[in-house]
Coordinates of C-alpha atoms in Angstrom, one line a residue:
X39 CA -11.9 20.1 -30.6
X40 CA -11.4 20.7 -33.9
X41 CA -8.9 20.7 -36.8
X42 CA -7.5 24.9 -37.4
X43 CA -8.7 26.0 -34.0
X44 CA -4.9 26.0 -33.2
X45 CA -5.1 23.2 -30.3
X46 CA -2.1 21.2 -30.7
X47 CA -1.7 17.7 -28.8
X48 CA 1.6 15.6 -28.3
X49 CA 1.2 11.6 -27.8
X50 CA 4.0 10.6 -25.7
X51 CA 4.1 6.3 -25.9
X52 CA 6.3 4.3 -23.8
X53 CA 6.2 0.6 -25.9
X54 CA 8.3 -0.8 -23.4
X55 CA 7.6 1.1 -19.7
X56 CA 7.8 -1.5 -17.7
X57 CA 10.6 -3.3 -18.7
X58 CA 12.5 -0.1 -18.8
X59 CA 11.6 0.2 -15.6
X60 CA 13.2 -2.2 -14.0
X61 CA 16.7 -2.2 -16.4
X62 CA 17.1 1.1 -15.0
X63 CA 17.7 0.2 -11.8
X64 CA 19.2 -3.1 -12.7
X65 CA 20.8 -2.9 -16.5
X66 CA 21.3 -6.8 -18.1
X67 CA 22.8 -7.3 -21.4
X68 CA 20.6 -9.8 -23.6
X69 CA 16.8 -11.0 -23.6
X70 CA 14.9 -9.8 -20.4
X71 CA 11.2 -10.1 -20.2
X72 CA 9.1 -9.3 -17.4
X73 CA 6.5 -12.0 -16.7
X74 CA 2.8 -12.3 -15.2
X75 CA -0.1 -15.0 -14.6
X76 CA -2.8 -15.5 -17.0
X77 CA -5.1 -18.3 -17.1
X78 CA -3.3 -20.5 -14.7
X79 CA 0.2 -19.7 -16.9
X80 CA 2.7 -17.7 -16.9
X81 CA 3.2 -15.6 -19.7
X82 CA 5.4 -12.6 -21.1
X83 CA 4.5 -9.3 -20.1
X84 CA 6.8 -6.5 -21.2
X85 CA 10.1 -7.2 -23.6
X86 CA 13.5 -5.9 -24.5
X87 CA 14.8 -4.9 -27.3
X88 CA 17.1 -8.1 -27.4
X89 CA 14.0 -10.6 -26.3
X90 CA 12.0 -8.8 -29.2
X91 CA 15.0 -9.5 -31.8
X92 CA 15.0 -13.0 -30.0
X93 CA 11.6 -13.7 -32.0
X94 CA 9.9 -13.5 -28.8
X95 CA 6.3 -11.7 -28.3
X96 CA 4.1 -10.4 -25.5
X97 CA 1.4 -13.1 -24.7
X98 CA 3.7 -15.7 -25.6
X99 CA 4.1 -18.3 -22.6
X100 CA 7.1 -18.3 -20.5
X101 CA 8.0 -22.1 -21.4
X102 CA 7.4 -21.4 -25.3
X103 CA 10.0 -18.6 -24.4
X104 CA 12.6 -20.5 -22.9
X105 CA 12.1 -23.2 -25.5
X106 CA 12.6 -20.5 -28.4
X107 CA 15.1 -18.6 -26.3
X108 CA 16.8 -20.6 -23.5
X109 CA 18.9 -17.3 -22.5
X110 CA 16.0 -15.6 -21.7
X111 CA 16.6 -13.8 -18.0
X112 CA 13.0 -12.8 -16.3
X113 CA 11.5 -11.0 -13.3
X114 CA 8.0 -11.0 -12.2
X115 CA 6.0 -8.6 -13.3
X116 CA 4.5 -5.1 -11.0
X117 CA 2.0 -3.4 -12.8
X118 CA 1.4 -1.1 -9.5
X119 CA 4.8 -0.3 -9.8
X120 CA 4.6 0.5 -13.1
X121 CA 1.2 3.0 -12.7
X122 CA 3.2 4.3 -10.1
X123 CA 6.4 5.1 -12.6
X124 CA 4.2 6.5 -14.8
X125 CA 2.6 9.2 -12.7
X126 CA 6.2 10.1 -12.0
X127 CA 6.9 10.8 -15.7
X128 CA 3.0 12.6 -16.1
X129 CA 4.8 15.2 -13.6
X130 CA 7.8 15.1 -15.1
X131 CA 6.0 15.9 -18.6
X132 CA 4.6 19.0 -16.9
X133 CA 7.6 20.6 -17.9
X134 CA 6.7 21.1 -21.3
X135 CA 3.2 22.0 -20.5
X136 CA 0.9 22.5 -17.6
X137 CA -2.1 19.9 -19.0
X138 CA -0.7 16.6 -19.2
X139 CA -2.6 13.5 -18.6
X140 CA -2.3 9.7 -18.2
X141 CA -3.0 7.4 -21.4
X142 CA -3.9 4.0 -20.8
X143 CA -1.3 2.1 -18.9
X144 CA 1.9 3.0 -20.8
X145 CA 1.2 7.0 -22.3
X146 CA 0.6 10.3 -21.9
X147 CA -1.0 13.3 -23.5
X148 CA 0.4 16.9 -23.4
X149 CA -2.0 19.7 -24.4
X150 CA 1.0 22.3 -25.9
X151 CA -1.3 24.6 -27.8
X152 CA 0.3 27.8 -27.2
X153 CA 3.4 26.3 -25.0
X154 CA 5.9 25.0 -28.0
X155 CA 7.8 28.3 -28.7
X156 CA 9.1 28.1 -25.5
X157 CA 11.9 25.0 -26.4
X158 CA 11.9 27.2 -30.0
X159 CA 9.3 25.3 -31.7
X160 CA 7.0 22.0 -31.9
X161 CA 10.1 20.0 -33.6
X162 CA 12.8 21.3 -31.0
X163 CA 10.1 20.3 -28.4
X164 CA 9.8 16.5 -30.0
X165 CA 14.0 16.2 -29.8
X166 CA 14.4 17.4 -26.4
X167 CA 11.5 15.2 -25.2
X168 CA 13.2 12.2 -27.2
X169 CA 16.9 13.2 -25.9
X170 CA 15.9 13.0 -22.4
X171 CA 13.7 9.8 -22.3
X172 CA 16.5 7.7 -24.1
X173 CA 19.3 9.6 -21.5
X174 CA 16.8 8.3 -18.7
X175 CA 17.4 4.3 -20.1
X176 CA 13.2 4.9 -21.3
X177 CA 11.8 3.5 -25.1
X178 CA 9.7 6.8 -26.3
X179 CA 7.5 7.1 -29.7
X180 CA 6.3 10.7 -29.5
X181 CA 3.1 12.1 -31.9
X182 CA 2.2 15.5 -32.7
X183 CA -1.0 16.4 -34.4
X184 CA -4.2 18.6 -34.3
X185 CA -5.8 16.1 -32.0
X186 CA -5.8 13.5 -29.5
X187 CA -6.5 10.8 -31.8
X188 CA -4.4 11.8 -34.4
X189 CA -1.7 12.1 -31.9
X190 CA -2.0 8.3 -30.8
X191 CA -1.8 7.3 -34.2
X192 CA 1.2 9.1 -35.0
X193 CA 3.1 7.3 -31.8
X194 CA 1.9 4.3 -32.3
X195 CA 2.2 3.9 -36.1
X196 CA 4.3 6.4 -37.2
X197 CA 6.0 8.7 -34.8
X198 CA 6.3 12.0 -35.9
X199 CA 4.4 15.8 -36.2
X200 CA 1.7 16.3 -38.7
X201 CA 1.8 20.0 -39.6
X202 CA -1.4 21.9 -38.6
X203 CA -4.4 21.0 -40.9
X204 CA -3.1 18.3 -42.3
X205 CA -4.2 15.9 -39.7
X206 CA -6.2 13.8 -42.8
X207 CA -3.2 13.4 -45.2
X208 CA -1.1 12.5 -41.9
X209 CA -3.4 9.5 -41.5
X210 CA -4.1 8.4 -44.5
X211 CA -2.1 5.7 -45.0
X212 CA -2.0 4.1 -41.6
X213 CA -3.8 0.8 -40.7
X214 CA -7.5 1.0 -39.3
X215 CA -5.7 0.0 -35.9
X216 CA -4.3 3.3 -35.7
X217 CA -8.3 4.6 -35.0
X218 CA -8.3 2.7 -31.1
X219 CA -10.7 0.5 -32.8
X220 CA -11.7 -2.9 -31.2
X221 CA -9.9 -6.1 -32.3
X222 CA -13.2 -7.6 -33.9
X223 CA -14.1 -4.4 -35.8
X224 CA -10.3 -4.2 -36.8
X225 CA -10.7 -7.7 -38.5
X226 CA -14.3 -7.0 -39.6
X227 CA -13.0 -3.7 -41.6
X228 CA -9.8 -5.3 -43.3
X229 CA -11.9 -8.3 -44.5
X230 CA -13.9 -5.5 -46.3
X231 CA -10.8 -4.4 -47.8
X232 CA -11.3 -1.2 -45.7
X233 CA -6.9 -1.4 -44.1
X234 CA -6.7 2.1 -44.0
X235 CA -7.8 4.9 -42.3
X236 CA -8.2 6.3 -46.1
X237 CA -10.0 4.0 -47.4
X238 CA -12.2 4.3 -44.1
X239 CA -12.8 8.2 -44.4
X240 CA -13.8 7.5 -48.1
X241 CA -16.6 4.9 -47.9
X242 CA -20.3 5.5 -47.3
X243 CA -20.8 6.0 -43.1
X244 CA -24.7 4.5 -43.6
X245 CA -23.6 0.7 -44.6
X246 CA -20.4 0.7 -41.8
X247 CA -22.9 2.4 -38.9
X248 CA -25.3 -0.1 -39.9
X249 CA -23.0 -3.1 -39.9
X250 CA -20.4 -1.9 -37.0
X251 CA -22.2 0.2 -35.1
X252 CA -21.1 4.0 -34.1
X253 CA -17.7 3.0 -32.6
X254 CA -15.9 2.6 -35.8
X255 CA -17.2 6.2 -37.3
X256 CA -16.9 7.8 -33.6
X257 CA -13.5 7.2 -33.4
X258 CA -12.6 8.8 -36.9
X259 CA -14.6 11.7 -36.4
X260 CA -12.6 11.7 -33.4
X261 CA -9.0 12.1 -35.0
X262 CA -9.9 14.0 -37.4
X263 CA -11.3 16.9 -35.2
X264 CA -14.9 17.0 -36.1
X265 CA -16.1 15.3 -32.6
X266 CA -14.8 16.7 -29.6
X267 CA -11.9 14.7 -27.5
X268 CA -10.4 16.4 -24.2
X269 CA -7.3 15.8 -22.5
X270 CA -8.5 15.6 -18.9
X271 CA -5.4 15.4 -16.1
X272 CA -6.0 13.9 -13.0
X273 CA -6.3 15.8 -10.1
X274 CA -3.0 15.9 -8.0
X275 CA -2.5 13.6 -5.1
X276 CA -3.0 15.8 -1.8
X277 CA 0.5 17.0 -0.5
X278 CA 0.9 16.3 3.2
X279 CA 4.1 18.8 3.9
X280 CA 4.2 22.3 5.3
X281 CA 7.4 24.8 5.4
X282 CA 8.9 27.4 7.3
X283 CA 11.4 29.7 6.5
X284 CA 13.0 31.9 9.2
X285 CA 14.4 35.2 9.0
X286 CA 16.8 35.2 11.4
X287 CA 18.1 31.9 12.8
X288 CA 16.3 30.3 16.2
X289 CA 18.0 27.9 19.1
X290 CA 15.5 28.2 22.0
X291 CA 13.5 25.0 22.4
X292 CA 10.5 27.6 23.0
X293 CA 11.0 29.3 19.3
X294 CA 11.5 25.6 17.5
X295 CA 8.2 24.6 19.9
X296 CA 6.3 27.6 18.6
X297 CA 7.7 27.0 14.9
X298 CA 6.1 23.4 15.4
X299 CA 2.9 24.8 16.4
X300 CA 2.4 26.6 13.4
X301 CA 3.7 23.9 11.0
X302 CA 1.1 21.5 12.4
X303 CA -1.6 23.8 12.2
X304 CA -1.3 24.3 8.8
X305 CA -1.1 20.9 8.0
X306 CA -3.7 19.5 10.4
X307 CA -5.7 22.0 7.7
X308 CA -5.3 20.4 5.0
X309 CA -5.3 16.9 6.6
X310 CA -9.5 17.9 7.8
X311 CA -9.8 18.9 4.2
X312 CA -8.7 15.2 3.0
X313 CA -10.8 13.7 6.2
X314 CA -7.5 12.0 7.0
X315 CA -4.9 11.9 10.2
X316 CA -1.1 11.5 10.6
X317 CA 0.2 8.1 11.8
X318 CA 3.6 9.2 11.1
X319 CA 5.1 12.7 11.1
X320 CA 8.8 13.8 10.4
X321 CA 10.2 17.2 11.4
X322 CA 13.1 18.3 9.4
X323 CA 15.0 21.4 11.1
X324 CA 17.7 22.9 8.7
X325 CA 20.5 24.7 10.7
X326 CA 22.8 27.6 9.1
X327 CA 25.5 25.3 8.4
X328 CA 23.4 23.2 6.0
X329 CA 22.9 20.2 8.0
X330 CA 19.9 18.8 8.9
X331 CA 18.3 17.3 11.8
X332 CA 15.0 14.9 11.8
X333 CA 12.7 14.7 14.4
X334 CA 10.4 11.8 13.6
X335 CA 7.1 10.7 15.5
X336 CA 5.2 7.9 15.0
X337 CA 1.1 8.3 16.5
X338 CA -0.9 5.4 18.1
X339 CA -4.2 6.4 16.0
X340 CA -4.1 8.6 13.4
X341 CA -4.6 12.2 14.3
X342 CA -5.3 16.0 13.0
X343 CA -5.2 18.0 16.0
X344 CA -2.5 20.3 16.7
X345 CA -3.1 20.5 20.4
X346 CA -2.7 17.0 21.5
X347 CA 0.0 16.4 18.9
X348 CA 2.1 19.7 19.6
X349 CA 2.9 17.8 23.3
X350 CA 3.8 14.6 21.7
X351 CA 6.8 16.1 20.0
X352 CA 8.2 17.6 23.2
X353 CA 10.5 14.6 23.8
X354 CA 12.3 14.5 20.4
X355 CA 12.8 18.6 20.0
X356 CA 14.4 18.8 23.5
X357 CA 17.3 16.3 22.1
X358 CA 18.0 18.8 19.1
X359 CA 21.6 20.0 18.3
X360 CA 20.7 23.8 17.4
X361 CA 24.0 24.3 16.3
X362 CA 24.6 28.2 15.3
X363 CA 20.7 28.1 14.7
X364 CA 18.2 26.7 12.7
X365 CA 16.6 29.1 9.5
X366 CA 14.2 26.5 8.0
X367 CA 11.5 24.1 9.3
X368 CA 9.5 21.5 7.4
X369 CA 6.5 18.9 8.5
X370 CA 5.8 16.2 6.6
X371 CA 2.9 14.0 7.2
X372 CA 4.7 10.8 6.1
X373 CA 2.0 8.1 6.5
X374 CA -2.0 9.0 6.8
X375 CA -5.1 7.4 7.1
X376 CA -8.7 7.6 6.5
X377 CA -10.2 9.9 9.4
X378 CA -14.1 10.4 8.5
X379 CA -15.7 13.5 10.8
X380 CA -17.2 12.1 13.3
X381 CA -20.2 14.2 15.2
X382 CA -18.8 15.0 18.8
X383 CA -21.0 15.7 21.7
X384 CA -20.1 17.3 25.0
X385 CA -18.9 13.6 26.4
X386 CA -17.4 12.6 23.6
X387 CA -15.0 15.4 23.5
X388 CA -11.4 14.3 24.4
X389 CA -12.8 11.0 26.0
X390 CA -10.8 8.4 27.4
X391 CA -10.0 7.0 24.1
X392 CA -8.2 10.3 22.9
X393 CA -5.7 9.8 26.4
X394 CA -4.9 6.1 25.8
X395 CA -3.7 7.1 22.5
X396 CA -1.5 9.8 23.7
X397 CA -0.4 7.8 26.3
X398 CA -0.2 5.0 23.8
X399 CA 2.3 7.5 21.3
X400 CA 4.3 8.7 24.7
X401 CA 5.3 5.3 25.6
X402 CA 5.8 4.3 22.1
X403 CA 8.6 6.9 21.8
X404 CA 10.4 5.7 24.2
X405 CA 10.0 2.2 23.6
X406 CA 8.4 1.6 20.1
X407 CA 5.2 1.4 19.1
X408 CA 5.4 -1.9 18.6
X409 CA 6.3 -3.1 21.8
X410 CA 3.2 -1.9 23.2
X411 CA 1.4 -4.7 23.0
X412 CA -2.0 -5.8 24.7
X413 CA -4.6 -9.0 24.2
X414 CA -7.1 -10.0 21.6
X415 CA -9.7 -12.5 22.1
X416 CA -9.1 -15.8 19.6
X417 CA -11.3 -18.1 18.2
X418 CA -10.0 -21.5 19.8
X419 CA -11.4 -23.4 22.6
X420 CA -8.3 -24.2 24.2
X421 CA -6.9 -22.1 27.1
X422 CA -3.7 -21.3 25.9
X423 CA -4.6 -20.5 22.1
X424 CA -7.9 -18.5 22.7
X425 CA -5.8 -14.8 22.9
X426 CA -3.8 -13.4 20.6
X427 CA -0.6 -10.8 21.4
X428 CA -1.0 -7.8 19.2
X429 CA 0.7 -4.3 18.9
X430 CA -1.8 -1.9 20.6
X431 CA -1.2 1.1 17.8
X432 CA -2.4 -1.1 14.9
X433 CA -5.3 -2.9 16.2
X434 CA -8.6 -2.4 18.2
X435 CA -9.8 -3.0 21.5
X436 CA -10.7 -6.9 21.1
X437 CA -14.5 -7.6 22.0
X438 CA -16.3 -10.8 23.1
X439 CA -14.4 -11.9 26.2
X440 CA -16.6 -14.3 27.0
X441 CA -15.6 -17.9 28.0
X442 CA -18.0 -20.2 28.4
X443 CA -16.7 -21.6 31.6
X444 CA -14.5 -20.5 34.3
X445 CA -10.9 -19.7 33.3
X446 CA -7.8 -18.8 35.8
X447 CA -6.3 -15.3 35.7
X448 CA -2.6 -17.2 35.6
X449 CA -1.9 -20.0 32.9
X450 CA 1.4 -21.6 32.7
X451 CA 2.8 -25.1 31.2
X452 CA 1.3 -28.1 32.6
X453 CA 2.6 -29.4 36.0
X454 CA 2.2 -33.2 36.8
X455 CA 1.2 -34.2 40.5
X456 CA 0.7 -37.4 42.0
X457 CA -3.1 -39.0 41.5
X458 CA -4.8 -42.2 40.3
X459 CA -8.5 -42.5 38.7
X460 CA -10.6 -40.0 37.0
X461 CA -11.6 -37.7 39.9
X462 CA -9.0 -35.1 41.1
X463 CA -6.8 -36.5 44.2
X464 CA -7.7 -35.6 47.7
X465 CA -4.0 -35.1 49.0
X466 CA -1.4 -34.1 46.6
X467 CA 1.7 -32.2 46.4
X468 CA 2.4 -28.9 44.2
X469 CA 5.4 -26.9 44.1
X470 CA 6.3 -28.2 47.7
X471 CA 3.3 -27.7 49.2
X472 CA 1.0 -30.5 50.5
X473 CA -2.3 -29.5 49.5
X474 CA -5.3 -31.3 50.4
X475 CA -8.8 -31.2 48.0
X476 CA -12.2 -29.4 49.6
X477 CA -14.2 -29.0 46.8
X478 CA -14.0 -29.9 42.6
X479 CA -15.9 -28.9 40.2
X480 CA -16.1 -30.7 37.0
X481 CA -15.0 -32.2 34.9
X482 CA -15.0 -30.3 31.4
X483 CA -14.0 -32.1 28.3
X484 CA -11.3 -30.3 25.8
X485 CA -10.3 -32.1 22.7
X486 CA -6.9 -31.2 20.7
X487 CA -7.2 -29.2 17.8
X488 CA -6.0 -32.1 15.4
X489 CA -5.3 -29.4 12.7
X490 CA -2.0 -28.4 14.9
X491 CA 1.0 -30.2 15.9
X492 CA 1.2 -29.0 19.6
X493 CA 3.5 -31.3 21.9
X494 CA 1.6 -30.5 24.9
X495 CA -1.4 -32.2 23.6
X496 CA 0.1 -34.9 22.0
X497 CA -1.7 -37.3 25.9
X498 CA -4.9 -36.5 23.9
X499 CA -8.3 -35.8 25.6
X500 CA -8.1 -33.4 28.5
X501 CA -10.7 -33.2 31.5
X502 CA -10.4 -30.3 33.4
X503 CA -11.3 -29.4 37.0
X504 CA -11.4 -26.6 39.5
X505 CA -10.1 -27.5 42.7
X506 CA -10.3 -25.9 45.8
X507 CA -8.2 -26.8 48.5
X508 CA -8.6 -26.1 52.4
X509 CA -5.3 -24.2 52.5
X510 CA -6.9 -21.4 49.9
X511 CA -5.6 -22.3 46.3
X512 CA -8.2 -22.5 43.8
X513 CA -6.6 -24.8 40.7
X514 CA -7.0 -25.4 37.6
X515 CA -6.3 -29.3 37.1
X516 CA -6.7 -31.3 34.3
X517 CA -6.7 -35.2 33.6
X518 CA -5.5 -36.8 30.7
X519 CA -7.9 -40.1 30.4
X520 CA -5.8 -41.6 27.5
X521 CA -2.6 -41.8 28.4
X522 CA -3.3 -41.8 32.4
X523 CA -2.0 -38.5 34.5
X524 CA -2.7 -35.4 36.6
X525 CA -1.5 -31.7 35.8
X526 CA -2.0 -28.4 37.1
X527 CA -2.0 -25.3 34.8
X528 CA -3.4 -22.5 35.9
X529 CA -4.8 -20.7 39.3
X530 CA -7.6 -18.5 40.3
X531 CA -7.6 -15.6 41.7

């Protein structure tokens, strides 16, 4: 990329993006700062314009602030919101050209060779760019110049267009800092006496290669256009939505089925092309009278194929108000997930797995996925702690059901009975019945978890037995040595 080869780059800096961010949506009159934790302190992120008058600075720390400034109003800081934001505005840039990319946390850069005469001209371009961002609430510093470099120096030390060719005379007499040098060569050049990007073309490249390595020179070369620098966009985020538009309008659940159909096939394509699957799909059928109606479904596992999805929706397009007839149809894959290929054998092929989660997504309609719930094994050693209640759509099969002794199918809150002494009674009474002891095994010893406040342990040890009486209950009994007593909690099958 070179100076004269007509390749013409705009440096679009946001100084205060993610404080603008969040005045949009909530405008405040005075100092606002946005604040974040470094080193065990919290200190100032991103300012206003009144916080910046205020003498305040980013890096400062917040209690320096408030001491300088006690009107100062804060918010935490979002810096994934604020990446987020920004790829907003990289699309929203695309308006002015097709090859814009993200710079650094807080820019962009807009490749316009050839694209300016469409807004009537680079400077035209520049005010309609500025008119916009400030009627959008944002702080913008824009730079124009032969290249990428140049441009960066122009919006961050002196916003403006250099003409074409005259990238060096632009530059001139801006600080070193302007290059995108390092802090320790910046100081290292302007104890030299070298404070401009002049004085820095001017001087011999041997002695400053040899004392600051190729970095420095690198990065002048760069700006003034004898070292290549591309402006490299991102690739676009996949786009999980498919439309249909009708000719003539359709009101038979069999046409809206077959629409369906043909919306998911399409994007079940592009969802194997991703190696991803729909956890959540919404169905948006647009009637003549342009109102809408959603159809939304929400999968058990994630999913790409159209066949066992197509049936899922059945439920949810049968309760659709046609109206005078629907002329537009759009799927949106709303949520995905990973979904890696997986090699598939001739028993692996729609396996019980596969029916549980359609089953799984059927019932889930009807009741809500989460309120399908099933059991998870739990690392605790006592009986009424070692399972876990979890939704079945958002977790696996647990594994590792293995007690290590005995444990009754039914568990419920301890039960006194009559008995004296450590070994389980030979006649008591449960639940009205007078049940007399033929066999016990035991005892085994379960100690309170001491890390948990549980009332029902609060009789300490337990020792617990299973009893077999002559009339056919098999109990689950336990004894609690230190504060003397006999309970029954559970029973066998």
């Amino acid at each position: 990329m070179c100076a004269g080869t007509g390749r013409r780059i705009v440096s679009m800096w946001f100084p205060r993006l993610p404080s603008d961010r969040v005045l949009r949506a909530r405008p405040l009159e005075g100092p606002f700062a946005l604040t974040l934790l470094e080193a065990n302190s919290e200190r100032l992120y991103c300012l206003n314009r009144a916080a910046e008058a205020a003498g305040l600075s980013r890096g400062m720390s917040l209690a320096d602030a408030r001491a300088f400034c006690p009107g100062l109003m804060t918010d935490p800081a979002r810096p994934d919101r604020d990446a987020a934001f920004l790829a907003v505005l990289r699309r929203w840039a695309m308006r002015y050209c097709p090859w814009v990319a993200t710079d650094g946390r807080d820019g962009l850069m807009l490749d316009i060779s050839g694209a300016a005469h469409l807004l009537g001209g680079e400077e035209e371009m520049l005010s309609d760019m500025q008119h916009r961002a400030a009627r959008a609430g944002l702080s913008l510093q824009v730079g124009l110049a032969d290249t990428r470099g140049a441009a960066w120096a122009l919006a961050h030390h002196a916003p403006g267009r250099a003409a074409p060719g005259q990238t060096a005379a632009a530059l001139a007499p801006l600080p070193v800092a302007a290059l995108r040098l390092e802090a320790a060569d910046i100081t290292g050049l302007e104890r030299l006496g070298l404070r401009h990007v002049g004085d820095l073309e001017t001087t011999a490249r041997a002695p400053l290669a040899r004392r600051f390595g190729p970095g420095p020179l690198a990065r002048l070369d760069q700006a003034m256009g004898r070292q290549g620098e591309a402006v490299s966009p991102g690739a676009e985020p996949p786009h999980y939505a498919t439309r249909l538009t009708l000719p003539d309008p359709i009101g038979l659940l069999e046409d809206v089925t077959e629409g369906t159909r043909r919306l998911l096939s399409r994007l079940c394509e592009t969802l194997q092309q991703h190696e991803t699957g729909a956890r959540r799909l919404c169905l948006t059928l647009r009637r003549v009278d342009r109102d809408s109606r959603q159809v939304e479904l929400r999968l058990a596992a994630p999913m790409r194929d159209a066949a066992r999805i197509l049936p899922l929706f059945q439920r949810g397009l049968e309760g659709i108000d046609a109206g005078f007839g629907i002329d537009q149809m759009r799927l949106e894959a709303t949520q995905v997930e990973p979904l890696p290929a997986q090699q598939l054998g001739v028993r692996s092929e729609g396996g019980g797995n596969a029916r549980l989660e359609d089953l799984l997504t059927r019932i889930g309609t009807r009741i809500g996925l989460e309120n399908v719930l099933h059991f998870q094994p739990a690392d605790s050693h006592i009986p009424t702690r070692a399972f876990r209640t979890l939704p079945a759509a958002w977790s696996a099969p647990g594994q590792g059901w293995v007690p290590p002794r005995p444990r009754p199918l039914r568990l419920f809150s301890p039960e006194p009975i009559a008995g004296q002494g450590a070994r389980p009674p030979e006649r008591f009474r449960w639940r009205r019945m007078a049940l007399v002891t033929a066999r016990a095994t035991g005892p085994e010893r379960i100690a309170p978890e001491w890390w948990f406040d549980d009332p029902d342990w609060r009789r300490g040890l337990r020792d617990y037995w299973l009893v077999e009486t002559r009339q056919g209950r098999r109990l689950w009994l336990f004894h609690t040595p230190q504060d003397p007593g006999w309970f029954v909690e559970g029973e066998f099958a």
